[in-house]
Amino acid sequence: MVGLALEGGGAKGSYQAGAYMALKKCGVKVNAVAGTSIGSLNGALIASHDENKMLSLWKDATMTELLGIDENKAHEILKSGLTLNKLKISFTEIYKAFKSKGLDMSNYRALVRNAVDENKLRKSDIIYGLTTIKLANMTPLELYLDDIEEGKLHDYIVASSYLPVFKKEKLIDDGYYLDGGFYNLSPSDMLEKVGCDTIYVVNIKGIGFRKPKFKTKAKIVEIKPKNNLGSIIFFDKTTTLENISRGYNDTMKVMGKLDGQDYYFYKRPNWFYKRLNHAVPEKLYKAARALLHGSDEKDTVIKALEYILKKEKKVDLEKYRIKDVVKLAKKNDDENIIYIYVRKLRIW
């Protein structure tokens, strides 16, 4: 059985949408999904076979609609970084939302209710689970769908996502709940308990606690971003779309469909990298390999290409063809050893 563990992380959850679409593209059939916080919402949509709805939800989501925070102010903060002045702006916007003692969850609650079809999920062939904490005695809950009373699924998804920045309110049966990330940010153990022997874990670097590593016999495949995905609360459409792309491309890399470390390159066989080096003087190759700490010909080429892309200040979201980076290096007469090395690569 194949499991999918979706970590909590608020607005960073858009990365998980891209990651799942890549897994599907690669033919991975998921048998069970467990999610914490925003992962519980994404997980419910995936388990319902509503992944296209999940993707549309993230593409259309705005902070104004969900949290009542001014979108334009948030965009300014995201675009230019947190200077002292921007911090003042952010605190002002949060203060407006906190006048009622916390961010209003009513829009998020409505989104969950409109997006997740409980009846469809209960009929699904995919096992579903989530985590939350009942504040009474700080009781952690790891719940599978069969543990949740019919008609209360939406409330439990909201409970799993309940961060302390939200307005304090009773969520289920006159009780208060807390975000599941304060107990188990990444519930892969729930998946092993139902028999999963391969578990894909989508780590979005959320805020919370990870349970001590359990002794697992399952194969764990971790998908995580190398870059910062941004805030768990502040987001805009540009950031969201970028994170969807990162999730997709990082997953394709993990699945062996793309090459690269900090950038993305179309996959080429190992022999291709040997051929690239075939006209490079041995002394130059060894010098470049030593400078880049390359482990072999492929690793040396990839690191050299990424060096060029960084020096030329190219974006790290696109998929690059090796020949295009070589052409880029040839346009620059820099006598740096790495530039010289890349210009010597034979792409034809």
mmCIF file of C-alpha atoms in Angstrom:
data_model
loop_
_atom_site.group_PDB
_atom_site.id
_atom_site.type_symbol
_atom_site.label_atom_id
_atom_site.label_comp_id
_atom_site.label_asym_id
_atom_site.label_seq_id
_atom_site.Cartn_x
_atom_site.Cartn_y
_atom_site.Cartn_z
ATOM 1 C CA MET A 1 0.000 0.000 0.000
ATOM 2 C CA VAL A 2 1.095 3.560 -0.736
ATOM 3 C CA GLY A 3 0.515 6.378 1.742
ATOM 4 C CA LEU A 4 0.741 10.154 1.475
ATOM 5 C CA ALA A 5 1.534 12.246 4.577
ATOM 6 C CA LEU A 6 0.779 15.963 4.266
ATOM 7 C CA GLU A 7 2.455 18.239 6.776
ATOM 8 C CA GLY A 8 0.861 21.339 8.264
ATOM 9 C CA GLY A 9 2.052 24.785 7.198
ATOM 10 C CA GLY A 10 -0.839 27.128 6.418
ATOM 11 C CA ALA A 11 -0.431 29.034 3.156
ATOM 12 C CA LYS A 12 2.536 26.835 2.244
ATOM 13 C CA GLY A 13 -0.001 24.085 1.550
ATOM 14 C CA SER A 14 -0.119 25.175 -2.100
ATOM 15 C CA TYR A 15 3.206 23.313 -2.495
ATOM 16 C CA GLN A 16 1.391 20.061 -1.655
ATOM 17 C CA ALA A 17 -1.098 20.615 -4.476
ATOM 18 C CA GLY A 18 1.749 20.728 -6.989
ATOM 19 C CA ALA A 19 3.476 17.760 -5.360
ATOM 20 C CA TYR A 20 0.412 15.540 -5.612
ATOM 21 C CA MET A 21 -0.238 16.463 -9.244
ATOM 22 C CA ALA A 22 3.334 15.365 -10.014
ATOM 23 C CA LEU A 23 2.878 12.055 -8.165
ATOM 24 C CA LYS A 24 -0.264 11.440 -10.178
ATOM 25 C CA LYS A 25 1.574 12.320 -13.393
ATOM 26 C CA CYS A 26 4.186 9.697 -12.468
ATOM 27 C CA GLY A 27 1.493 7.056 -12.031
ATOM 28 C CA VAL A 28 1.619 6.827 -8.236
ATOM 29 C CA LYS A 29 -1.666 5.446 -6.874
ATOM 30 C CA VAL A 30 -2.229 6.536 -3.296
ATOM 31 C CA ASN A 31 -4.146 4.157 -1.002
ATOM 32 C CA ALA A 32 -4.186 6.278 2.153
ATOM 33 C CA VAL A 33 -3.741 9.951 3.035
ATOM 34 C CA ALA A 34 -3.124 11.519 6.442
ATOM 35 C CA GLY A 35 -2.842 15.265 6.966
ATOM 36 C CA THR A 36 -2.199 17.808 9.674
ATOM 37 C CA SER A 37 -3.628 21.339 9.611
ATOM 38 C CA ILE A 38 -3.745 22.539 5.978
ATOM 39 C CA GLY A 39 -2.622 19.031 5.064
ATOM 40 C CA SER A 40 -5.936 17.730 6.408
ATOM 41 C CA LEU A 41 -7.821 19.898 3.892
ATOM 42 C CA ASN A 42 -5.563 18.954 0.979
ATOM 43 C CA GLY A 43 -5.714 15.340 2.086
ATOM 44 C CA ALA A 44 -9.508 15.297 2.171
ATOM 45 C CA LEU A 45 -9.654 16.576 -1.413
ATOM 46 C CA ILE A 46 -7.040 14.079 -2.601
ATOM 47 C CA ALA A 47 -8.783 11.177 -0.856
ATOM 48 C CA SER A 48 -12.059 12.273 -2.490
ATOM 49 C CA HIS A 49 -10.355 12.195 -5.923
ATOM 50 C CA ASP A 50 -10.982 15.948 -6.103
ATOM 51 C CA GLU A 51 -7.380 16.941 -6.783
ATOM 52 C CA ASN A 52 -8.415 19.286 -9.604
ATOM 53 C CA LYS A 53 -10.699 21.088 -7.179
ATOM 54 C CA MET A 54 -7.758 21.347 -4.764
ATOM 55 C CA LEU A 55 -5.578 22.871 -7.475
ATOM 56 C CA SER A 56 -8.269 25.403 -8.427
ATOM 57 C CA LEU A 57 -8.836 26.277 -4.775
ATOM 58 C CA TRP A 58 -5.168 27.209 -4.334
ATOM 59 C CA LYS A 59 -4.971 29.110 -7.594
ATOM 60 C CA ASP A 60 -8.005 31.220 -6.632
ATOM 61 C CA ALA A 61 -7.389 31.653 -2.888
ATOM 62 C CA THR A 62 -6.787 35.168 -1.495
ATOM 63 C CA MET A 63 -5.943 36.386 1.994
ATOM 64 C CA THR A 64 -8.775 38.903 1.916
ATOM 65 C CA GLU A 65 -11.347 36.182 1.250
ATOM 66 C CA LEU A 66 -9.958 33.765 3.822
ATOM 67 C CA LEU A 67 -8.612 35.907 6.662
ATOM 68 C CA GLY A 68 -9.806 39.470 6.111
ATOM 69 C CA ILE A 69 -6.232 40.803 5.772
ATOM 70 C CA ASP A 70 -5.686 43.490 3.131
ATOM 71 C CA GLU A 71 -4.272 41.818 -0.002
ATOM 72 C CA ASN A 72 -2.357 44.852 -1.272
ATOM 73 C CA LYS A 73 -0.580 45.388 2.050
ATOM 74 C CA ALA A 74 0.309 41.713 2.207
ATOM 75 C CA HIS A 75 1.703 41.869 -1.326
ATOM 76 C CA GLU A 76 3.943 44.810 -0.360
ATOM 77 C CA ILE A 77 5.290 42.852 2.587
ATOM 78 C CA LEU A 78 5.925 39.733 0.517
ATOM 79 C CA LYS A 79 7.548 41.607 -2.355
ATOM 80 C CA SER A 80 10.016 43.786 -0.498
ATOM 81 C CA GLY A 81 10.813 41.889 2.687
ATOM 82 C CA LEU A 82 10.285 42.809 6.312
ATOM 83 C CA THR A 83 11.873 46.217 6.903
ATOM 84 C CA LEU A 84 10.940 48.112 10.076
ATOM 85 C CA ASN A 85 8.324 50.036 8.123
ATOM 86 C CA LYS A 86 6.876 46.855 6.624
ATOM 87 C CA LEU A 87 6.726 45.301 10.068
ATOM 88 C CA LYS A 88 4.646 48.267 11.196
ATOM 89 C CA ILE A 89 2.320 47.709 8.242
ATOM 90 C CA SER A 90 1.997 44.002 8.969
ATOM 91 C CA PHE A 91 1.280 44.585 12.646
ATOM 92 C CA THR A 92 -1.340 47.185 11.690
ATOM 93 C CA GLU A 93 -3.085 44.738 9.366
ATOM 94 C CA ILE A 94 -2.969 41.955 11.939
ATOM 95 C CA TYR A 95 -4.198 44.351 14.620
ATOM 96 C CA LYS A 96 -7.255 45.151 12.507
ATOM 97 C CA ALA A 97 -8.046 41.475 12.294
ATOM 98 C CA PHE A 98 -7.381 40.997 16.007
ATOM 99 C CA LYS A 99 -9.791 43.705 17.157
ATOM 100 C CA SER A 100 -12.266 40.885 17.636
ATOM 101 C CA LYS A 101 -9.647 38.898 19.589
ATOM 102 C CA GLY A 102 -8.277 36.891 16.704
ATOM 103 C CA LEU A 103 -8.455 36.261 12.990
ATOM 104 C CA ASP A 104 -11.935 35.329 11.852
ATOM 105 C CA MET A 105 -12.242 31.693 10.753
ATOM 106 C CA SER A 106 -15.701 31.983 9.218
ATOM 107 C CA ASN A 107 -14.409 32.289 5.646
ATOM 108 C CA TYR A 108 -12.036 29.354 6.067
ATOM 109 C CA ARG A 109 -14.830 27.310 7.606
ATOM 110 C CA ALA A 110 -17.043 28.126 4.605
ATOM 111 C CA LEU A 111 -14.245 27.192 2.187
ATOM 112 C CA VAL A 112 -13.794 23.788 3.858
ATOM 113 C CA ARG A 113 -17.528 23.142 3.812
ATOM 114 C CA ASN A 114 -17.860 24.103 0.141
ATOM 115 C CA ALA A 115 -14.735 22.291 -1.027
ATOM 116 C CA VAL A 116 -14.973 18.941 0.757
ATOM 117 C CA ASP A 117 -17.794 16.571 -0.144
ATOM 118 C CA GLU A 118 -18.099 14.410 2.962
ATOM 119 C CA ASN A 119 -20.390 11.846 1.342
ATOM 120 C CA LYS A 120 -18.000 11.427 -1.579
ATOM 121 C CA LEU A 121 -15.046 11.019 0.783
ATOM 122 C CA ARG A 122 -16.819 8.373 2.827
ATOM 123 C CA LYS A 123 -17.452 6.361 -0.350
ATOM 124 C CA SER A 124 -13.844 6.711 -1.544
ATOM 125 C CA ASP A 125 -11.422 3.814 -1.905
ATOM 126 C CA ILE A 126 -8.679 5.941 -0.271
ATOM 127 C CA ILE A 127 -8.245 5.815 3.519
ATOM 128 C CA TYR A 128 -8.249 9.275 5.136
ATOM 129 C CA GLY A 129 -6.964 10.537 8.480
ATOM 130 C CA LEU A 130 -6.143 13.777 10.289
ATOM 131 C CA THR A 131 -4.657 15.056 13.533
ATOM 132 C CA THR A 132 -5.813 17.692 16.007
ATOM 133 C CA ILE A 133 -5.649 18.415 19.738
ATOM 134 C CA LYS A 134 -8.589 18.712 22.109
ATOM 135 C CA LEU A 135 -7.697 21.518 24.493
ATOM 136 C CA ALA A 136 -9.396 19.827 27.423
ATOM 137 C CA ASN A 137 -6.407 18.059 29.033
ATOM 138 C CA MET A 138 -4.434 18.753 25.811
ATOM 139 C CA THR A 139 -5.577 15.436 24.359
ATOM 140 C CA PRO A 140 -3.926 14.622 20.998
ATOM 141 C CA LEU A 141 -6.221 12.997 18.455
ATOM 142 C CA GLU A 142 -5.223 10.915 15.444
ATOM 143 C CA LEU A 143 -8.502 10.219 13.713
ATOM 144 C CA TYR A 144 -9.382 8.147 10.676
ATOM 145 C CA LEU A 145 -12.569 8.932 8.797
ATOM 146 C CA ASP A 146 -14.416 6.057 10.462
ATOM 147 C CA ASP A 147 -13.613 7.636 13.850
ATOM 148 C CA ILE A 148 -15.361 10.883 12.892
ATOM 149 C CA GLU A 149 -19.122 11.114 13.372
ATOM 150 C CA GLU A 150 -21.018 11.702 10.135
ATOM 151 C CA GLY A 151 -21.701 15.385 9.551
ATOM 152 C CA LYS A 152 -18.694 16.537 11.591
ATOM 153 C CA LEU A 153 -15.852 16.036 9.124
ATOM 154 C CA HIS A 154 -15.672 19.721 8.164
ATOM 155 C CA ASP A 155 -15.486 20.731 11.824
ATOM 156 C CA TYR A 156 -12.572 18.358 12.413
ATOM 157 C CA ILE A 157 -10.676 19.693 9.395
ATOM 158 C CA VAL A 158 -11.131 23.213 10.797
ATOM 159 C CA ALA A 159 -10.054 21.950 14.236
ATOM 160 C CA SER A 160 -6.921 20.410 12.711
ATOM 161 C CA SER A 161 -6.101 23.849 11.241
ATOM 162 C CA TYR A 162 -6.859 25.933 14.326
ATOM 163 C CA LEU A 163 -3.812 28.110 15.049
ATOM 164 C CA PRO A 164 -3.689 30.406 18.120
ATOM 165 C CA VAL A 165 -3.907 33.467 15.816
ATOM 166 C CA PHE A 166 -7.566 32.652 15.155
ATOM 167 C CA LYS A 167 -10.480 33.893 17.212
ATOM 168 C CA LYS A 168 -11.077 31.522 20.099
ATOM 169 C CA GLU A 169 -14.286 29.607 19.543
ATOM 170 C CA LYS A 170 -15.816 26.260 20.319
ATOM 171 C CA LEU A 171 -15.543 24.012 17.302
ATOM 172 C CA ILE A 172 -16.923 20.549 18.085
ATOM 173 C CA ASP A 173 -19.401 19.433 20.764
ATOM 174 C CA ASP A 174 -18.889 22.595 22.808
ATOM 175 C CA GLY A 175 -15.132 21.987 22.930
ATOM 176 C CA TYR A 176 -12.001 23.933 21.973
ATOM 177 C CA TYR A 177 -9.355 22.483 19.672
ATOM 178 C CA LEU A 178 -5.819 23.279 18.532
ATOM 179 C CA ASP A 179 -3.861 22.795 15.310
ATOM 180 C CA GLY A 180 -2.628 19.210 14.973
ATOM 181 C CA GLY A 181 0.874 20.516 14.259
ATOM 182 C CA PHE A 182 1.329 21.127 17.979
ATOM 183 C CA TYR A 183 1.266 17.354 18.379
ATOM 184 C CA ASN A 184 2.271 15.702 15.109
ATOM 185 C CA LEU A 185 3.211 17.929 12.179
ATOM 186 C CA SER A 186 3.700 15.024 9.766
ATOM 187 C CA PRO A 187 1.454 12.017 10.495
ATOM 188 C CA SER A 188 3.261 9.311 8.559
ATOM 189 C CA ASP A 189 2.845 6.908 11.493
ATOM 190 C CA MET A 190 -0.932 6.932 10.905
ATOM 191 C CA LEU A 191 -0.289 5.548 7.442
ATOM 192 C CA GLU A 192 1.949 2.730 8.579
ATOM 193 C CA LYS A 193 -0.714 1.724 11.097
ATOM 194 C CA VAL A 194 -3.131 1.025 8.240
ATOM 195 C CA GLY A 195 -0.596 -1.048 6.324
ATOM 196 C CA CYS A 196 1.273 1.357 4.054
ATOM 197 C CA ASP A 197 4.717 0.048 3.133
ATOM 198 C CA THR A 198 5.681 3.059 0.984
ATOM 199 C CA ILE A 199 4.949 6.546 2.323
ATOM 200 C CA TYR A 200 5.468 9.815 0.478
ATOM 201 C CA VAL A 201 5.915 12.644 2.978
ATOM 202 C CA VAL A 202 5.370 16.197 1.702
ATOM 203 C CA ASN A 203 7.338 18.377 4.106
ATOM 204 C CA ILE A 204 6.493 22.086 3.764
ATOM 205 C CA LYS A 205 8.618 23.215 6.705
ATOM 206 C CA GLY A 206 5.634 24.123 8.835
ATOM 207 C CA ILE A 207 5.664 25.311 12.422
ATOM 208 C CA GLY A 208 5.015 22.654 15.026
ATOM 209 C CA PHE A 209 6.325 19.454 16.529
ATOM 210 C CA ARG A 210 7.373 16.192 15.019
ATOM 211 C CA LYS A 211 6.785 13.039 16.999
ATOM 212 C CA PRO A 212 9.975 11.142 17.786
ATOM 213 C CA LYS A 213 10.860 8.935 14.833
ATOM 214 C CA PHE A 214 9.068 5.661 15.199
ATOM 215 C CA LYS A 215 10.616 2.374 14.202
ATOM 216 C CA THR A 216 9.295 1.996 10.708
ATOM 217 C CA LYS A 217 9.505 -0.806 8.212
ATOM 218 C CA ALA A 218 7.917 1.359 5.547
ATOM 219 C CA LYS A 219 9.921 3.046 2.807
ATOM 220 C CA ILE A 220 9.787 6.808 3.441
ATOM 221 C CA VAL A 221 10.147 9.100 0.409
ATOM 222 C CA GLU A 222 10.434 12.734 1.464
ATOM 223 C CA ILE A 223 9.485 15.603 -0.817
ATOM 224 C CA LYS A 224 10.507 19.023 0.460
ATOM 225 C CA PRO A 225 11.440 22.461 -0.873
ATOM 226 C CA LYS A 226 14.986 23.733 -0.949
ATOM 227 C CA ASN A 227 13.665 27.294 -1.021
ATOM 228 C CA ASN A 228 11.641 29.209 1.517
ATOM 229 C CA LEU A 229 7.935 28.899 0.692
ATOM 230 C CA GLY A 230 7.032 32.090 2.533
ATOM 231 C CA SER A 231 4.731 32.793 5.455
ATOM 232 C CA ILE A 232 2.120 30.427 6.868
ATOM 233 C CA ILE A 233 -0.358 33.359 6.900
ATOM 234 C CA PHE A 234 0.766 36.025 4.411
ATOM 235 C CA PHE A 235 0.412 34.980 0.780
ATOM 236 C CA ASP A 236 -0.590 36.292 -2.614
ATOM 237 C CA LYS A 237 -1.379 34.646 -5.934
ATOM 238 C CA THR A 238 2.170 35.037 -7.221
ATOM 239 C CA THR A 239 3.622 33.214 -4.206
ATOM 240 C CA THR A 240 0.926 30.548 -4.366
ATOM 241 C CA LEU A 241 1.495 29.794 -8.055
ATOM 242 C CA GLU A 242 5.261 29.673 -7.514
ATOM 243 C CA ASN A 243 4.829 27.208 -4.648
ATOM 244 C CA ILE A 244 2.559 24.998 -6.756
ATOM 245 C CA SER A 245 5.286 24.919 -9.425
ATOM 246 C CA ARG A 246 7.996 24.187 -6.844
ATOM 247 C CA GLY A 247 5.947 21.339 -5.408
ATOM 248 C CA TYR A 248 5.451 19.842 -8.860
ATOM 249 C CA ASN A 249 9.077 20.215 -9.970
ATOM 250 C CA ASP A 250 10.596 19.051 -6.671
ATOM 251 C CA THR A 251 8.438 15.939 -6.805
ATOM 252 C CA MET A 252 9.408 15.252 -10.411
ATOM 253 C CA LYS A 253 13.023 15.524 -9.280
ATOM 254 C CA VAL A 254 12.455 13.044 -6.435
ATOM 255 C CA MET A 255 10.746 10.702 -8.918
ATOM 256 C CA GLY A 256 13.791 10.880 -11.193
ATOM 257 C CA LYS A 257 12.073 12.832 -13.978
ATOM 258 C CA LEU A 258 14.150 16.005 -13.579
ATOM 259 C CA ASP A 259 17.808 16.663 -12.751
ATOM 260 C CA GLY A 260 19.341 19.434 -10.668
ATOM 261 C CA GLN A 261 19.850 20.588 -7.117
ATOM 262 C CA ASP A 262 18.982 24.283 -6.888
ATOM 263 C CA TYR A 263 17.547 24.452 -10.431
ATOM 264 C CA TYR A 264 15.550 22.113 -12.646
ATOM 265 C CA PHE A 265 16.967 20.465 -15.768
ATOM 266 C CA TYR A 266 15.295 18.155 -18.228
ATOM 267 C CA LYS A 267 16.389 14.600 -17.500
ATOM 268 C CA ARG A 268 19.246 13.189 -19.555
ATOM 269 C CA PRO A 269 20.953 9.772 -19.251
ATOM 270 C CA ASN A 270 24.355 9.468 -17.588
ATOM 271 C CA TRP A 271 26.092 8.715 -20.879
ATOM 272 C CA PHE A 272 24.985 12.134 -22.139
ATOM 273 C CA TYR A 273 27.011 13.857 -19.408
ATOM 274 C CA LYS A 274 30.080 11.829 -20.349
ATOM 275 C CA ARG A 275 29.654 12.906 -23.942
ATOM 276 C CA LEU A 276 29.353 16.545 -22.840
ATOM 277 C CA ASN A 277 32.793 16.305 -21.238
ATOM 278 C CA HIS A 278 34.410 14.500 -24.105
ATOM 279 C CA ALA A 279 36.132 17.580 -25.611
ATOM 280 C CA VAL A 280 37.053 19.165 -22.286
ATOM 281 C CA PRO A 281 40.810 19.088 -21.541
ATOM 282 C CA GLU A 282 41.421 16.722 -18.633
ATOM 283 C CA LYS A 283 43.231 19.382 -16.627
ATOM 284 C CA LEU A 284 40.294 21.799 -16.986
ATOM 285 C CA TYR A 285 37.766 19.111 -16.048
ATOM 286 C CA LYS A 286 39.709 18.171 -12.913
ATOM 287 C CA ALA A 287 40.032 21.836 -11.885
ATOM 288 C CA ALA A 288 36.308 22.455 -12.338
ATOM 289 C CA ARG A 289 35.403 19.230 -10.555
ATOM 290 C CA ALA A 290 37.636 20.124 -7.593
ATOM 291 C CA LEU A 291 36.215 23.646 -7.310
ATOM 292 C CA LEU A 292 32.639 22.382 -7.476
ATOM 293 C CA HIS A 293 33.234 19.275 -5.341
ATOM 294 C CA GLY A 294 31.666 17.198 -8.102
ATOM 295 C CA SER A 295 31.300 13.500 -7.388
ATOM 296 C CA ASP A 296 31.321 12.448 -11.053
ATOM 297 C CA GLU A 297 30.862 13.863 -14.549
ATOM 298 C CA LYS A 298 27.115 14.358 -14.215
ATOM 299 C CA ASP A 299 27.360 16.008 -10.802
ATOM 300 C CA THR A 300 30.156 18.289 -12.028
ATOM 301 C CA VAL A 301 28.165 19.407 -15.075
ATOM 302 C CA ILE A 302 24.983 20.062 -13.058
ATOM 303 C CA LYS A 303 26.865 22.096 -10.444
ATOM 304 C CA ALA A 304 28.665 24.055 -13.146
ATOM 305 C CA LEU A 305 25.414 24.851 -14.946
ATOM 306 C CA GLU A 306 23.793 25.964 -11.708
ATOM 307 C CA TYR A 307 26.808 28.152 -10.967
ATOM 308 C CA ILE A 308 26.269 29.899 -14.329
ATOM 309 C CA LEU A 309 22.538 30.343 -13.714
ATOM 310 C CA LYS A 310 23.195 31.874 -10.295
ATOM 311 C CA LYS A 311 25.870 34.208 -11.643
ATOM 312 C CA GLU A 312 23.535 35.262 -14.459
ATOM 313 C CA LYS A 313 20.727 35.723 -11.898
ATOM 314 C CA LYS A 314 18.294 33.401 -13.611
ATOM 315 C CA VAL A 315 15.066 32.346 -11.912
ATOM 316 C CA ASP A 316 15.003 28.951 -10.240
ATOM 317 C CA LEU A 317 11.445 27.997 -11.221
ATOM 318 C CA GLU A 318 11.955 27.228 -14.894
ATOM 319 C CA LYS A 319 13.053 23.947 -16.418
ATOM 320 C CA TYR A 320 16.332 24.463 -18.264
ATOM 321 C CA ARG A 321 17.872 22.708 -21.234
ATOM 322 C CA ILE A 322 21.593 22.113 -20.887
ATOM 323 C CA LYS A 323 22.324 23.554 -24.318
ATOM 324 C CA ASP A 324 20.627 26.837 -23.356
ATOM 325 C CA VAL A 325 22.851 27.261 -20.304
ATOM 326 C CA VAL A 326 25.955 26.496 -22.386
ATOM 327 C CA LYS A 327 24.861 29.165 -24.874
ATOM 328 C CA LEU A 328 24.349 31.552 -21.960
ATOM 329 C CA ALA A 329 27.921 30.934 -20.774
ATOM 330 C CA LYS A 330 29.251 31.516 -24.286
ATOM 331 C CA LYS A 331 27.657 34.966 -24.381
ATOM 332 C CA ASN A 332 29.784 35.947 -21.388
ATOM 333 C CA ASP A 333 33.563 36.260 -21.837
ATOM 334 C CA ASP A 334 34.203 35.760 -18.135
ATOM 335 C CA GLU A 335 37.545 33.971 -17.671
ATOM 336 C CA ASN A 336 36.382 32.262 -14.500
ATOM 337 C CA ILE A 337 37.315 28.548 -14.660
ATOM 338 C CA ILE A 338 33.674 27.444 -14.405
ATOM 339 C CA TYR A 339 32.656 29.649 -17.315
ATOM 340 C CA ILE A 340 35.559 28.332 -19.380
ATOM 341 C CA TYR A 341 34.627 24.754 -18.471
ATOM 342 C CA VAL A 342 30.971 25.172 -19.456
ATOM 343 C CA ARG A 343 31.917 26.845 -22.734
ATOM 344 C CA LYS A 344 34.004 23.745 -23.556
ATOM 345 C CA LEU A 345 31.096 21.333 -23.091
ATOM 346 C CA ARG A 346 30.035 19.737 -26.382
ATOM 347 C CA ILE A 347 26.265 19.723 -26.713
ATOM 348 C CA TRP A 348 26.202 18.466 -30.330
#
